[in-house]
XYZ file of C-alpha atoms in Angstrom:
619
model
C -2.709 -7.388 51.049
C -3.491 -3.752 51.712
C -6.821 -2.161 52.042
C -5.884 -0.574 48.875
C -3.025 -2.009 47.051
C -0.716 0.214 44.934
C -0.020 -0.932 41.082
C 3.018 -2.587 41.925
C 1.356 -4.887 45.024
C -1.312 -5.987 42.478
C 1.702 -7.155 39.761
C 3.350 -9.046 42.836
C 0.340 -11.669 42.899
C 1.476 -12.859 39.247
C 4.420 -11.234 37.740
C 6.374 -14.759 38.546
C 3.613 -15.998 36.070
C 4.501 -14.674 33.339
C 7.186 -15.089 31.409
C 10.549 -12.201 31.542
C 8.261 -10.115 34.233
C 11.105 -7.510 33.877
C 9.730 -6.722 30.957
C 6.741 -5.104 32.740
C 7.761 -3.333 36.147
C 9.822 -0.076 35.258
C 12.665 1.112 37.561
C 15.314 0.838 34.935
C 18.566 2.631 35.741
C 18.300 5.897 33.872
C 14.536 5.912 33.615
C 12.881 8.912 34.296
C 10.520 9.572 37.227
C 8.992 12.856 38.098
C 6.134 14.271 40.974
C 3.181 14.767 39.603
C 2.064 17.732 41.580
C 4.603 19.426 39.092
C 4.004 18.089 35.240
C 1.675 19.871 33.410
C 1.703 17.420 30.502
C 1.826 13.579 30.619
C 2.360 11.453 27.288
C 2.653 7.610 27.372
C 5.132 6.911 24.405
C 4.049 3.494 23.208
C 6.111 1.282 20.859
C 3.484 -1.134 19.700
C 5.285 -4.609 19.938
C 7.112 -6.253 23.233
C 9.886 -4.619 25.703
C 12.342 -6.125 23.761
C 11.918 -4.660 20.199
C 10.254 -1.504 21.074
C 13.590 -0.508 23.887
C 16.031 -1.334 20.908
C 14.426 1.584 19.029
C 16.151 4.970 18.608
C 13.972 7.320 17.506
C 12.222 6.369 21.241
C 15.005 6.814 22.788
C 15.314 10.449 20.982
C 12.032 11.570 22.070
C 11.719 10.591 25.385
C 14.763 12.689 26.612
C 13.382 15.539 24.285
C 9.982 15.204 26.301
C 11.690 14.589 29.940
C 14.288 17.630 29.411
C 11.458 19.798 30.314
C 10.626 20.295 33.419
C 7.060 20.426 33.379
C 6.707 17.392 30.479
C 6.577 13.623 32.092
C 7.306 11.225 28.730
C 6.791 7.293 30.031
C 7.258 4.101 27.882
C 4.462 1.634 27.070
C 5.050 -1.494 25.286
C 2.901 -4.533 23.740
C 2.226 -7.341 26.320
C 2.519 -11.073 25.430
C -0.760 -12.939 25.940
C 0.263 -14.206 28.980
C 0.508 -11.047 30.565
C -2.324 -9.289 29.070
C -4.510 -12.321 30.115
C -3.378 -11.677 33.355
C -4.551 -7.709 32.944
C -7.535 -8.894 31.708
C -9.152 -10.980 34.655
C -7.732 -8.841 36.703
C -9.083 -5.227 35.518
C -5.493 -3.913 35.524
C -5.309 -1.765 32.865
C -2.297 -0.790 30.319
C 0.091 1.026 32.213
C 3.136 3.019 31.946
C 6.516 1.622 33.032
C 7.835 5.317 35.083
C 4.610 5.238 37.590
C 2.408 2.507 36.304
C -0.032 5.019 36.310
C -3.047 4.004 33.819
C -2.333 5.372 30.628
C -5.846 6.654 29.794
C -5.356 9.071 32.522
C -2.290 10.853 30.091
C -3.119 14.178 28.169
C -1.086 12.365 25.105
C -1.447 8.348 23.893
C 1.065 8.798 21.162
C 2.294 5.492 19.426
C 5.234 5.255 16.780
C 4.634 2.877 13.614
C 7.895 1.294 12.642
C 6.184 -1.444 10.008
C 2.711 -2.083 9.220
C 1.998 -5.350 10.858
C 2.100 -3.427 14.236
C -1.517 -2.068 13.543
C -3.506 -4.829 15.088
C -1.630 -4.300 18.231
C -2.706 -0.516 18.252
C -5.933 -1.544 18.499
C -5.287 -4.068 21.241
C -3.090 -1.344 23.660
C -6.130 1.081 23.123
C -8.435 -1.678 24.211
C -6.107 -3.215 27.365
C -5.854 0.742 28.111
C -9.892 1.404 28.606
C -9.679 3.941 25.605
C -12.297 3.771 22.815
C -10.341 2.401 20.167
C -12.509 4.708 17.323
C -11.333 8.393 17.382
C -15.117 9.581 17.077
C -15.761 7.730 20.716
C -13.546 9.719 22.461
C -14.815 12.887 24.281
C -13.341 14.945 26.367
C -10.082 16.765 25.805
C -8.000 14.285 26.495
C -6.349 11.643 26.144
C -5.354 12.527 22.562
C -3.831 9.326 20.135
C -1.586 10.500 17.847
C 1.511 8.633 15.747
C 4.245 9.434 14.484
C 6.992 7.368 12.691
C 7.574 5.966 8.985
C 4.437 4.446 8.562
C 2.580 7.610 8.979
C 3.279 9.029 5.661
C 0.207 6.849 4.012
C -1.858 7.245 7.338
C -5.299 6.312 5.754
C -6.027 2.692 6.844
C -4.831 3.743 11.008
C -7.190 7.043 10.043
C -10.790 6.261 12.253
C -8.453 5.455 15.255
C -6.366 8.399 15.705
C -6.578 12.003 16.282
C -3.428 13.357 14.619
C -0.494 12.094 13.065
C 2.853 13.645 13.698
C 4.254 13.509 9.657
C 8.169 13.851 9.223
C 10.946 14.357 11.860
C 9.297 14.883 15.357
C 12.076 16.796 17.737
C 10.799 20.012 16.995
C 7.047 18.861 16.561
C 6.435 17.166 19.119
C 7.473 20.251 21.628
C 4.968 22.060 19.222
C 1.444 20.455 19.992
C 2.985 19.663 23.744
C 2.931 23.010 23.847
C -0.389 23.862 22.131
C -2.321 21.478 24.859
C -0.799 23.105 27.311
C -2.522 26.249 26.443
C -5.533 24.334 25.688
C -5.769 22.980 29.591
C -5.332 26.108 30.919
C -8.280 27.852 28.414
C -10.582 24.874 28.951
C -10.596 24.231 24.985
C -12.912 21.108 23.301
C -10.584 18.169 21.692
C -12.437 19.630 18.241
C -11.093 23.256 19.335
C -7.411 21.568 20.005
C -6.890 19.405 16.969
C -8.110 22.382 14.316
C -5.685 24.433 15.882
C -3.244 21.606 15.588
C -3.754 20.857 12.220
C -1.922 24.499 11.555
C 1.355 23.280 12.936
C 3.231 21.992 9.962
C 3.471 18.267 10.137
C -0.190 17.660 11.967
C -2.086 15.929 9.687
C -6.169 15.307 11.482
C -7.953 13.234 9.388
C -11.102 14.216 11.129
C -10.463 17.380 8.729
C -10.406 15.774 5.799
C -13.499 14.292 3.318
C -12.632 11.402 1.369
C -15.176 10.731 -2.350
C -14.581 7.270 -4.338
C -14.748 6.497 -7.728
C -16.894 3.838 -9.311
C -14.149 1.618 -9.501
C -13.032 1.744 -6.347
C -10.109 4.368 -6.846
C -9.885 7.603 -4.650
C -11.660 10.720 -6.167
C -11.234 13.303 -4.202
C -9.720 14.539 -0.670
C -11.140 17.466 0.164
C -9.937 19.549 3.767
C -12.292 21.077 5.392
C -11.897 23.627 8.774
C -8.954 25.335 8.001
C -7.083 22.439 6.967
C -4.380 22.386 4.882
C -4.431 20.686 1.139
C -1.367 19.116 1.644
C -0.055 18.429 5.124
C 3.912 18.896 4.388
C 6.748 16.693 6.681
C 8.504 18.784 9.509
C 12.706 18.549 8.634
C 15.365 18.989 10.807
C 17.538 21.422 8.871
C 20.544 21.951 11.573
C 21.425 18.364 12.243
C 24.092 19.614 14.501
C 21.903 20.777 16.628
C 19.586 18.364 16.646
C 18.596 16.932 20.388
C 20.509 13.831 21.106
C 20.285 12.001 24.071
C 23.199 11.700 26.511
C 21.727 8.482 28.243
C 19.269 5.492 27.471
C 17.159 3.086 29.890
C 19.079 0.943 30.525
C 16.992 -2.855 30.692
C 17.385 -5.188 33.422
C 16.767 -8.084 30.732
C 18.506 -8.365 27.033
C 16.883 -6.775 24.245
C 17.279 -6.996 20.778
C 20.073 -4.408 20.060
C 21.123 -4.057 23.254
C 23.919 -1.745 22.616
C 24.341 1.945 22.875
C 23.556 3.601 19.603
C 24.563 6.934 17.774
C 22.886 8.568 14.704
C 25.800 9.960 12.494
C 23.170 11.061 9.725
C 19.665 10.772 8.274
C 18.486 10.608 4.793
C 20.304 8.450 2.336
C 21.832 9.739 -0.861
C 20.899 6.713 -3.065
C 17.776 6.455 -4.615
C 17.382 2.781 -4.605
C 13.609 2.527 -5.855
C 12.231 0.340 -3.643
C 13.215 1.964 -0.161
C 10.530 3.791 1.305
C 13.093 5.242 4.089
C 15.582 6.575 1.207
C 12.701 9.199 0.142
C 10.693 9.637 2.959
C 13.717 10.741 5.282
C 15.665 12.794 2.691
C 17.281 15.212 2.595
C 20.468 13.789 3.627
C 22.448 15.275 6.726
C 25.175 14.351 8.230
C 26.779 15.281 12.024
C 30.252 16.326 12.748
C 32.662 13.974 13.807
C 33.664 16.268 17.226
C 29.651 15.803 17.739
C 29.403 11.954 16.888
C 32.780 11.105 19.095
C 31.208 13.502 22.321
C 27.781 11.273 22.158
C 29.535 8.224 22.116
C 31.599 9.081 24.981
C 28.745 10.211 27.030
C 26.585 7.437 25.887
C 29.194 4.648 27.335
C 29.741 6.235 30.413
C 26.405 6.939 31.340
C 25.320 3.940 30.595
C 28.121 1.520 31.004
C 27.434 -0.408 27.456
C 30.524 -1.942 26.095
C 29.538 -1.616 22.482
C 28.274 1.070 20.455
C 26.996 0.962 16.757
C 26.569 3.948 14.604
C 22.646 4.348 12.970
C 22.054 5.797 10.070
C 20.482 4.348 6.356
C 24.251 3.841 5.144
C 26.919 4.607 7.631
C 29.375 3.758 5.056
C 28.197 7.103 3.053
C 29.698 9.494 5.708
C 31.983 11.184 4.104
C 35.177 11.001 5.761
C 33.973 7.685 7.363
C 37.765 6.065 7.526
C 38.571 10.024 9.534
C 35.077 9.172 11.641
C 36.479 5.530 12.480
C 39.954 6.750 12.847
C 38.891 8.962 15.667
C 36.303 6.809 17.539
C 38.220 3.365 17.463
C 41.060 5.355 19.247
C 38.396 6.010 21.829
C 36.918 2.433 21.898
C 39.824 0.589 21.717
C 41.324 2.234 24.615
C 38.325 1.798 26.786
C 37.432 -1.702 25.111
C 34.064 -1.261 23.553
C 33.217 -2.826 20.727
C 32.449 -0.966 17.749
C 29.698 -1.498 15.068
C 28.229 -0.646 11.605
C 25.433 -2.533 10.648
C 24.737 -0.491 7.869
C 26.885 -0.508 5.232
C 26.615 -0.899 1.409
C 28.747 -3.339 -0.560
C 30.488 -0.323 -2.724
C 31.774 1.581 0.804
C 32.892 -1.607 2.569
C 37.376 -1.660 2.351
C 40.127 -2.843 4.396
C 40.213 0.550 6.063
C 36.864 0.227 7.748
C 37.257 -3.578 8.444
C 40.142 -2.614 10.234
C 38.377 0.049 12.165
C 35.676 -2.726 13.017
C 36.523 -4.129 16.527
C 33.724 -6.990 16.003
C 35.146 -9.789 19.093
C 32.631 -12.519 17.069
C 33.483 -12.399 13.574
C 29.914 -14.740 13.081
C 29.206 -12.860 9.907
C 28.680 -10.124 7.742
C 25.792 -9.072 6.159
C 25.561 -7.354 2.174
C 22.205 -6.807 0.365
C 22.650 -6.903 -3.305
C 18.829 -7.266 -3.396
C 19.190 -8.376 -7.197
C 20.867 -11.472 -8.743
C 21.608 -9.719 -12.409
C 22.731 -6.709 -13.506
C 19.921 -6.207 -15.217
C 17.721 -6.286 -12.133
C 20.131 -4.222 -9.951
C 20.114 -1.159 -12.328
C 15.945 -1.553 -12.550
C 15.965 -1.141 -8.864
C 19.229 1.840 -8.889
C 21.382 -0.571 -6.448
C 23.981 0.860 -8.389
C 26.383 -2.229 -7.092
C 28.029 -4.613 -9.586
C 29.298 -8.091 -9.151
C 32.693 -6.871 -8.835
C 31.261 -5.066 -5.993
C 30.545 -8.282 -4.255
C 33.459 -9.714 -5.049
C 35.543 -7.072 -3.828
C 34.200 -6.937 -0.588
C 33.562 -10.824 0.451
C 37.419 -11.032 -0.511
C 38.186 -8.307 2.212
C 35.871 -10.342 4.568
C 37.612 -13.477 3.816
C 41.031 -12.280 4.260
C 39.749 -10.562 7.519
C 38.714 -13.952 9.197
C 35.383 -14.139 8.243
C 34.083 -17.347 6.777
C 29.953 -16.833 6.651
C 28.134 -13.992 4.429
C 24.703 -13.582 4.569
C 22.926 -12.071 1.508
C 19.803 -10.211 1.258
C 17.843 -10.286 -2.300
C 13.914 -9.277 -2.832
C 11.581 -11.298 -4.849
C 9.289 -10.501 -7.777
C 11.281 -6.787 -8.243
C 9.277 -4.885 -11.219
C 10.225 -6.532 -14.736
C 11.969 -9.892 -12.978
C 12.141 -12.877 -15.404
C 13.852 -16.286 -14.042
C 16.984 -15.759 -15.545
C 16.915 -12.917 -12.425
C 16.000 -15.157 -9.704
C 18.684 -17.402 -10.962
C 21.127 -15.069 -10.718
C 20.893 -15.301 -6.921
C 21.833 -18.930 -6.610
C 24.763 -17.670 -9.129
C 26.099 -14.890 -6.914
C 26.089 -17.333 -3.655
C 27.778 -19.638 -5.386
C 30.639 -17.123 -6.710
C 30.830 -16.147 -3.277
C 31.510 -19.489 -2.261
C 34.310 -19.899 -4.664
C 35.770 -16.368 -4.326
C 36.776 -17.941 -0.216
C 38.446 -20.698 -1.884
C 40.255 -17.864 -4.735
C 41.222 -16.136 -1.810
C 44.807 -17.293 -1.006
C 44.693 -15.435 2.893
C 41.478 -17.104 3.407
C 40.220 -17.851 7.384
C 40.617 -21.474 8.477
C 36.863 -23.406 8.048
C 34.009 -23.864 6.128
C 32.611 -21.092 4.207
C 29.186 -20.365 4.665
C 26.378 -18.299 2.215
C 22.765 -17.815 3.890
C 20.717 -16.159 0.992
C 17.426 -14.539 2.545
C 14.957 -13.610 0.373
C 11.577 -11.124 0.818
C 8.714 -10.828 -1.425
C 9.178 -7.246 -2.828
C 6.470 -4.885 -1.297
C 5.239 -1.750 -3.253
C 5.259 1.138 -0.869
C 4.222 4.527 -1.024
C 6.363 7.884 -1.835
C 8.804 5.206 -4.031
C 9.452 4.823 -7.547
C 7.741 1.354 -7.598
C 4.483 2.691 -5.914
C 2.707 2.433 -8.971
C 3.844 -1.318 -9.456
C 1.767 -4.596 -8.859
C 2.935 -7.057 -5.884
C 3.803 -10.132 -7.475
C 1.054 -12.852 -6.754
C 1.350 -16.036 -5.150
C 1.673 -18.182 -7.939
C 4.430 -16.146 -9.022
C 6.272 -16.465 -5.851
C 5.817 -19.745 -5.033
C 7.029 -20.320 -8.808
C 10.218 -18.382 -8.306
C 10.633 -20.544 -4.785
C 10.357 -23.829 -6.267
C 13.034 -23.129 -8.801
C 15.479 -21.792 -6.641
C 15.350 -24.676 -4.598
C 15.749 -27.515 -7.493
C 19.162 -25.482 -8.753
C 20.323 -25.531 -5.343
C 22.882 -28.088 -5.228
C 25.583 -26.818 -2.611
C 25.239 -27.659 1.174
C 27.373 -24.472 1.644
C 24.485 -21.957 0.592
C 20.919 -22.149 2.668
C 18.423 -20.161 1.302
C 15.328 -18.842 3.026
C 12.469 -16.826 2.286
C 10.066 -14.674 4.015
C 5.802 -15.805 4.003
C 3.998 -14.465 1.189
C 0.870 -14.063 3.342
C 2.622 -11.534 5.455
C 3.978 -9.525 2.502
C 0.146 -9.037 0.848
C -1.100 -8.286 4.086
C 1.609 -5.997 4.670
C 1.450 -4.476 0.599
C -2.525 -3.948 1.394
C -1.749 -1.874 4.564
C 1.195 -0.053 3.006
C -1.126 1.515 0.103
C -4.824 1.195 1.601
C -6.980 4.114 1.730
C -9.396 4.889 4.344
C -11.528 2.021 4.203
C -9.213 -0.816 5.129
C -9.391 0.711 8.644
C -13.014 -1.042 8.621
C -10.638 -4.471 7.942
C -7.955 -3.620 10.397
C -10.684 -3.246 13.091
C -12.420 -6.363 11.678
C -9.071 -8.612 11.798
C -8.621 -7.493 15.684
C -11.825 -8.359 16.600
C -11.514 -12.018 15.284
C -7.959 -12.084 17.538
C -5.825 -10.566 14.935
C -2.531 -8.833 17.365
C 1.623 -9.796 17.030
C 1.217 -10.340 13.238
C 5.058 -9.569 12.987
C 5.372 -12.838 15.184
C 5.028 -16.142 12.937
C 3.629 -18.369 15.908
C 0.867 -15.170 16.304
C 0.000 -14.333 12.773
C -3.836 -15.817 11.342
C -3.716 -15.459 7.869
C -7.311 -16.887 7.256
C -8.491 -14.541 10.066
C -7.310 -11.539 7.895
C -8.769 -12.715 4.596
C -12.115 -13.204 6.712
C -11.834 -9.741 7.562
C -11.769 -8.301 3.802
C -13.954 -10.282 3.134
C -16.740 -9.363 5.594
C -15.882 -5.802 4.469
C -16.378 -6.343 1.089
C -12.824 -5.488 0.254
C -10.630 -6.795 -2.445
C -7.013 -7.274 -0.886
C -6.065 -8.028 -4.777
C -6.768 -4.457 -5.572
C -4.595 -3.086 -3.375
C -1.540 -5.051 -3.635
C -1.514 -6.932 -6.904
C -2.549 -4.034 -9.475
C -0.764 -1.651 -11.371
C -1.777 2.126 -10.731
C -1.513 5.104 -13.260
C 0.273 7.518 -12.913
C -2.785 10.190 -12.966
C -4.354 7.473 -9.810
C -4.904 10.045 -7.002
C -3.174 8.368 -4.157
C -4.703 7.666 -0.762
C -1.534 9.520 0.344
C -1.821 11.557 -2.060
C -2.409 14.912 0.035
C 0.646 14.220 2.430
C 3.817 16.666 1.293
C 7.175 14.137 2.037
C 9.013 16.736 -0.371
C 9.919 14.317 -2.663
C 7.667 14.645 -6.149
C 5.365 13.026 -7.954
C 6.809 13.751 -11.166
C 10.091 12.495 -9.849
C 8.946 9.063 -8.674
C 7.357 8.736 -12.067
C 10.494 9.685 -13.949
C 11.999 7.138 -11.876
C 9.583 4.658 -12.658
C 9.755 4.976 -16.442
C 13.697 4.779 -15.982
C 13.364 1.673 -13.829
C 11.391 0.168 -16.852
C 14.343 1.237 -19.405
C 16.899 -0.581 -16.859
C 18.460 3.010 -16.459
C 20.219 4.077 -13.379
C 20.121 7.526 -11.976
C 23.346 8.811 -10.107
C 23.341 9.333 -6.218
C 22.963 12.783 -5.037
C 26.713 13.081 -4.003
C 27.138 12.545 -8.074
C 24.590 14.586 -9.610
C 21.172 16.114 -8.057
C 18.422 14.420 -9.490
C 16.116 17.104 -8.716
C 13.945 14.980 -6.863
C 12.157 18.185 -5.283
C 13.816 18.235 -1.663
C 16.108 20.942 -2.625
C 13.467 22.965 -3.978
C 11.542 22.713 -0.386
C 14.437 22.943 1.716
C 16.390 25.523 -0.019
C 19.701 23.977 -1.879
C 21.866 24.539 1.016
C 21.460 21.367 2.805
C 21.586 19.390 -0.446
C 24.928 21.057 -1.773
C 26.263 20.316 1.832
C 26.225 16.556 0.260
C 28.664 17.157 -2.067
């Protein structure tokens, strides 16, 4: 061993310990490694969950060519170890590194970490811990590193609030340059970290909580949130408005081991024009924007070539809403085809799926397709704006059946505002029509049909409709479980459901204000980390933690909240309004539907913020 051994020699002694120790060593082709003597600014993106999950992500993918298309920016990945690995780190004082140079990460100017779901946060803490970085924002001193986050999550950022600097709120190609940028300047002045996050917090987007006093009520309810330094009241989300223009990457990493989507993947358009009222992502990324076809086709090309992927699949919140998507199709299977790469759209509703885009669908498998009705009824469907009937359903299994398909899987939720059991009944109903619509079919594929009915335990979120509604409790769920199974009586349908445990804990961090963050912190320390991960997750452990903090988990999930509630989100702008989502709300309650935006504007507020040109682009 040398006198002084780089990174790398010091992984050699027990990277065949562990397990996949390609997950941890860099040197990907198409991986980005720069000198040093020349970058100005260093930020370790970190995706907080394993290699795997975290490389399958696009809006990382996004940013880290955005960062490393400057010359003077170095952008490196950082991902979640397992145990075994970080036990390995551990005894040996090797601390969390970045994949590019395996360069200590608490040596970056920028720790910034992207929050895809909310049972990430645990692992926050742990990165910031394996790193050597304090994991409180008030222990850090020093300029840098700042820890910001960006990412969906971000939009109720109280409970993550005592651990990080900044928060990056809305679309982040344009930001992210922006405070890059700003520290910069900052380096070269010789600025405090107090001196650069005020003058952050004037970028729009930048939301410092550091800025911002929060008073209680009596009950427990949030008074007031009062900015302070400059600060703005309300911190509003950064838009893209040109989508065309957008920065899209030409290449990806390519991994050395399989991921979960390991796949090349295009955006063809952000936002959704729906208004179901339980998706967070159909406010919180509106307004909806689509690219050009001549733009989609030329990042495909480039994306398959550069990286030599054999399949592509087209992101968006509904691919099937483009609107010439059988002209989109048209134009890229005559690409695919020719160069034989499979083509995929994992994201499309019931009411846009036809023979034309099955056709267009160059899927080698044919294991399944996937359709999320979400309700069983009617009823329930137009409480939650599906806007998808039974015919619906029908219409498109048939087209799946006749297309050599023999399995559906169907997503519902559980305990939706004003669900009775006649709902949850309807579930087992719709499987079982499915079942006999393959048999009505007279074209039918040769087999077995098969219906896998998944259901999750609806979760109130923020900037929705239903933000003001109660999480169903336990009883109630296990209730609505227990009856679904006894009118179960065909081997063909399997249903499953997600744990209950993980939806409260996952409701409580969704809508928490700031002093969850004392439970969050609390959880960790008792070993609380991989919550997403069933074999990781320690219920009691969390409970302990609210407990010990004197916090009701109850109140945050399982009440009902007025409208006039002031929200712990409350002074975050995501350009939808408040007086929408609670026009929505008292629809939802009169089972009234409300017409996409392609339809009718809603006047949900975006258009008012944005100007109406991008919204009358929809129609």
């Amino acid at each position: 061993m040398p006198e002084n051994p780089s990174m790398m020699d010091r992984l050699d002694e027990f990277l065949l310990d562990v397990q996949k120790p390609s997950r941890y060593i860099g040197g990907e082709t198409g991986s980005v490694v720069k000198d040093k003597s020349k970058v100005d600014i260093r930020f370790a993106f970190c995706f907080p969950d394993t290699y795997e999950i975290g490389m399958s992500h696009l809006g990382m993918k996004i940013l880290y060519g955005l960062k490393n298309a400057v010359p003077n920016y170095w952008c490196e990945r950082v991902f979640m170890p397992l145990p075994d690995m970080e036990e390995q780190m551990r005894a040996r004082n090797i601390p969390l590194y970045a994949l590019e140079s395996l360069d200590p990460i608490k040596d970056f100017d920028f720790i910034g970490f992207t929050l895809q779901y909310e049972m990430s946060f645990t692992n926050i803490l742990e990165m910031l811990d394996l790193a050597g970085v304090p994991v409180l924002a008030k222990d850090r001193t020093g300029l840098t590193p700042i820890v910001m986050a960006g990412g969906p999550c971000v939009c109720n950022p109280e409970p993550l609030a005592d651990f990080f600097d900044f928060f990056a709120i809305g679309e982040g190609e344009e930001m992210n340059l922006e405070f890059m940028r700003l520290m910069e300047q900052c380096k070269k002045e010789g600025a405090t970290r107090q001196e650069f996050l005020r003058r952050a917090a004037q970028i729009e987007g930048i939301y410092v909580p550091s800025l911002y006093d929060i008073e209680y009520n009596e009950d427990g309810t949030v008074k007031a949130i009062t900015p302070k330094d400059g600060a703005p009241a309300k911190v509003r989300k950064r838009i893209i408005k040109d989508f065309d223009k957008v920065y899209a990457p030409d290449y990806f990493v390519v991994p050395f081991t399989q991921i979960v989507h390991d796949r090349a993947v295009v955006e063809v358009l952000r936002g959704c024009i729906r208004g179901c009222r339980f998706c967070q992502a159909g406010f919180i990324y509106r307004p909806y924007r689509e690219k050009g076809k001549d733009n989609i086709l030329a990042q495909t090309k480039a994306l398959c070539e550069n990286t030599g992927y054999d399949e592509v699949s087209l992101s968006s919140l509904s691919t099937g809403d483009y609107k010439d998507i059988v002209g989109l199709l048209t134009e890229l299977t005559d690409y695919t085809t020719a160069e034989k790469i499979n083509l995929s759209l994992p994201s499309l509703r019931i009411d846009r799926f036809s023979e034309d885009v099955l056709k267009k669908i160059t899927d080698v498998r044919k294991s399944g397709l996937t359709f999320a009705p979400e309700g069983g009824t009617q009823r329930i469907r137009d409480v939650i704006n599906k806007n998808v009937t039974e015919k619906n359903v029908m219409d498109s299994v048939k087209i799946a059946f006749e297309g050599g398909y023999t399995n559906i899987k169907l997503y519902f939720m559980m305990g939706l505002p004003t669900e009775t059991m006649e709902d949850v009944e309807g579930v087992y109903n719709l499987a079982k029509a499915v079942i006999e619509e393959f048999y009505a079919t007279p074209n039918h594929a040769k087999g077995r049909p098969g219906v896998s009915v998944s259901l999750s335990t609806f979760i109130p979120k923020p900037f929705t409709p239903f933000e003001f509604e109660p999480q169903l409790d336990e009883e109630g769920v296990k209730e609505r479980q227990k009856h679904l199974k006894s009118i179960n009586n065909d081997r063909k349908i399997v249903i499953s459901w997600s744990k209950y445990d993980l939806s409260l804990i996952e409701a409580v961090l969704a809508r928490g204000d700031r002093r969850v963050g004392k439970a969050i912190y609390a959880a960790w320390k008792k070993g609380c980390k991989l919550d997403s991960w069933d074999e990781y997750f320690k219920f009691d452990a969390w409970k302990e933690a609210f407990e010990e903090c004197g916090l009701d988990m109850r109140f945050y999930a399982n009440r009902r909240r007025s409208y006039d509630e002031v929200a712990p989100w409350s002074h975050i702008d995501m350009l939808v309004s408040h007086e929408f989502l609670v026009e929505e709300n008292k629809r939802a309650h009169q089972g009234i539907t409300t017409p996409n935006c392609r339809e009718k504007c809603s006047n949900c507020g975006v258009a008012k913020c944005v100007g109406g040109d991008i919204c009358r682009a929809i129609r």
